[in-house]
GROMACS .gro file of C-alpha atoms in nm:
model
   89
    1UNK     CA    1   1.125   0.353   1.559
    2UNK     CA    2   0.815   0.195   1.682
    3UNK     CA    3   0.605   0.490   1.681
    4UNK     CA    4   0.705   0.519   1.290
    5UNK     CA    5   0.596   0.150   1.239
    6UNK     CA    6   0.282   0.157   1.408
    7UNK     CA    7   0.179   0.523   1.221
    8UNK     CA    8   0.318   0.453   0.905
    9UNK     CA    9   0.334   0.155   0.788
   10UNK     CA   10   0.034  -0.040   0.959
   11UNK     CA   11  -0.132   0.320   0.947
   12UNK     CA   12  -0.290   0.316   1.289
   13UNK     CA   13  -0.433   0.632   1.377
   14UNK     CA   14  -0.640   0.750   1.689
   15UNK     CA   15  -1.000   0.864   1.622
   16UNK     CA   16  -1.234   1.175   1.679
   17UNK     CA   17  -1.462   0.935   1.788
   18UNK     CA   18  -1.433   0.914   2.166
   19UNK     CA   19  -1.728   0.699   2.257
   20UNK     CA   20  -1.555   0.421   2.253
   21UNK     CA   21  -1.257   0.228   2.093
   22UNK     CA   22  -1.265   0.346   1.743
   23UNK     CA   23  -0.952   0.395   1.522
   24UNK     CA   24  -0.829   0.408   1.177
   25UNK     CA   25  -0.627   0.197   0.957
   26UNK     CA   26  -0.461   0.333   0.680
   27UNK     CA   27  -0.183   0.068   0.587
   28UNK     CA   28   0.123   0.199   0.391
   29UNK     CA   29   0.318  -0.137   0.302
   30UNK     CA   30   0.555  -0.111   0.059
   31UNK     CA   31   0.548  -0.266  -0.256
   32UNK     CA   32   0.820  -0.512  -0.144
   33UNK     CA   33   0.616  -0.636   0.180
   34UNK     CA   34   0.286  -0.738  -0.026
   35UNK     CA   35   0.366  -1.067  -0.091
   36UNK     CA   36   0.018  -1.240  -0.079
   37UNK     CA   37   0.062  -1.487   0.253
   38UNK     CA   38   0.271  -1.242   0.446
   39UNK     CA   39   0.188  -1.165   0.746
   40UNK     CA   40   0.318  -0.873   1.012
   41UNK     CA   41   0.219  -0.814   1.361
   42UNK     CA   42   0.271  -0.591   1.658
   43UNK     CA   43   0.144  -0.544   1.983
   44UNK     CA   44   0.023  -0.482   2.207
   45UNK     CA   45  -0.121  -0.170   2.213
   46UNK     CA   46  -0.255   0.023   2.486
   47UNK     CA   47  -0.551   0.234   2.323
   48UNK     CA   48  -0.854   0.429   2.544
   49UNK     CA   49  -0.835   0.125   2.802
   50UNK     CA   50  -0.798  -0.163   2.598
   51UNK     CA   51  -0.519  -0.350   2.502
   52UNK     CA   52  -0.482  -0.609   2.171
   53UNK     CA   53  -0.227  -0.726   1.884
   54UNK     CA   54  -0.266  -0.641   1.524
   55UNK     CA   55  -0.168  -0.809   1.243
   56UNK     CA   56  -0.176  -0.777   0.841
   57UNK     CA   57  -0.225  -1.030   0.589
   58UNK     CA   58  -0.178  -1.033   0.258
   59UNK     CA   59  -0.398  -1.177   0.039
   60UNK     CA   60  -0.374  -1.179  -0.347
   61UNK     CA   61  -0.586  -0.806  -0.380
   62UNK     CA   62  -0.649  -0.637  -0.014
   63UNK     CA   63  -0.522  -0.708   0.363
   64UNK     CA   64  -0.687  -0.906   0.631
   65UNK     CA   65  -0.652  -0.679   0.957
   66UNK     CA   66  -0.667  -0.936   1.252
   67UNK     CA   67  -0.766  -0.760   1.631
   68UNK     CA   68  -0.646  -0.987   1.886
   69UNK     CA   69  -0.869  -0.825   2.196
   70UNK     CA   70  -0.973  -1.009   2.488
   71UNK     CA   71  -0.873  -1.359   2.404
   72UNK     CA   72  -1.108  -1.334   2.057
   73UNK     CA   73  -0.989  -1.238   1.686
   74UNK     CA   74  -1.192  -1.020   1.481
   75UNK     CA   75  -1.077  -0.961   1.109
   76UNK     CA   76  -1.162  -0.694   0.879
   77UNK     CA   77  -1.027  -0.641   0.563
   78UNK     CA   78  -0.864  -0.330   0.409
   79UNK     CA   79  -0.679  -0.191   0.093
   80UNK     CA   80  -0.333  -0.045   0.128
   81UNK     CA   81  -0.336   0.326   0.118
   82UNK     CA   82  -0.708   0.357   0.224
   83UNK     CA   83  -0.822   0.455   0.553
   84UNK     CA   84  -1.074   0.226   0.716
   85UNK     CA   85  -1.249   0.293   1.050
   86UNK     CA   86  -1.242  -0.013   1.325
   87UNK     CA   87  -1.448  -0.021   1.605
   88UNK     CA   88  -1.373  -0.270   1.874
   89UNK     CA   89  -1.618  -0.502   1.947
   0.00000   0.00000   0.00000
């Protein structure tokens, strides 16, 4: 299902933090889906007012998190299996 999807494999988790929109990434591809130049989407999401598209990259040793938000992208990159804390800007 979507929810499964959006927990689970691109790891998105709500935060304790609620000044604000701040929430954790803690990507689970599978081994098969880290092809460096891949790339995986979905959205949007609705989350504490705001509303964006997310996608993964994979490049050769991490992922490139991409926030679509208000007409502007904002990249971070992440490891697969670690949690990482995004604010929006």
């Amino acid at each position: 299902t979507a929810n499964l999807l959006i927990r689970h494999v691109f790891g998105f988790k709500e935060s304790d933090d609620t000044l604000g929109c701040v929430f954790h990434l803690t990507p689970a591809l599978p081994g098969r889906l880290l092809r460096a130049g891949a790339r995986y989407a979905i959205g949007p999401l609705n989350y504490r007012g705001r509303r964006f598209d997310l996608t993964l990259t994979v490049l050769s040793d991490r992922l490139r998190a991409e926030i679509d938000l208000d007409g502007e992208r904002h990249a971070v990159d992440v490891q697969n299996g670690q949690q990482t804390a995004i604010r929006c800007p």
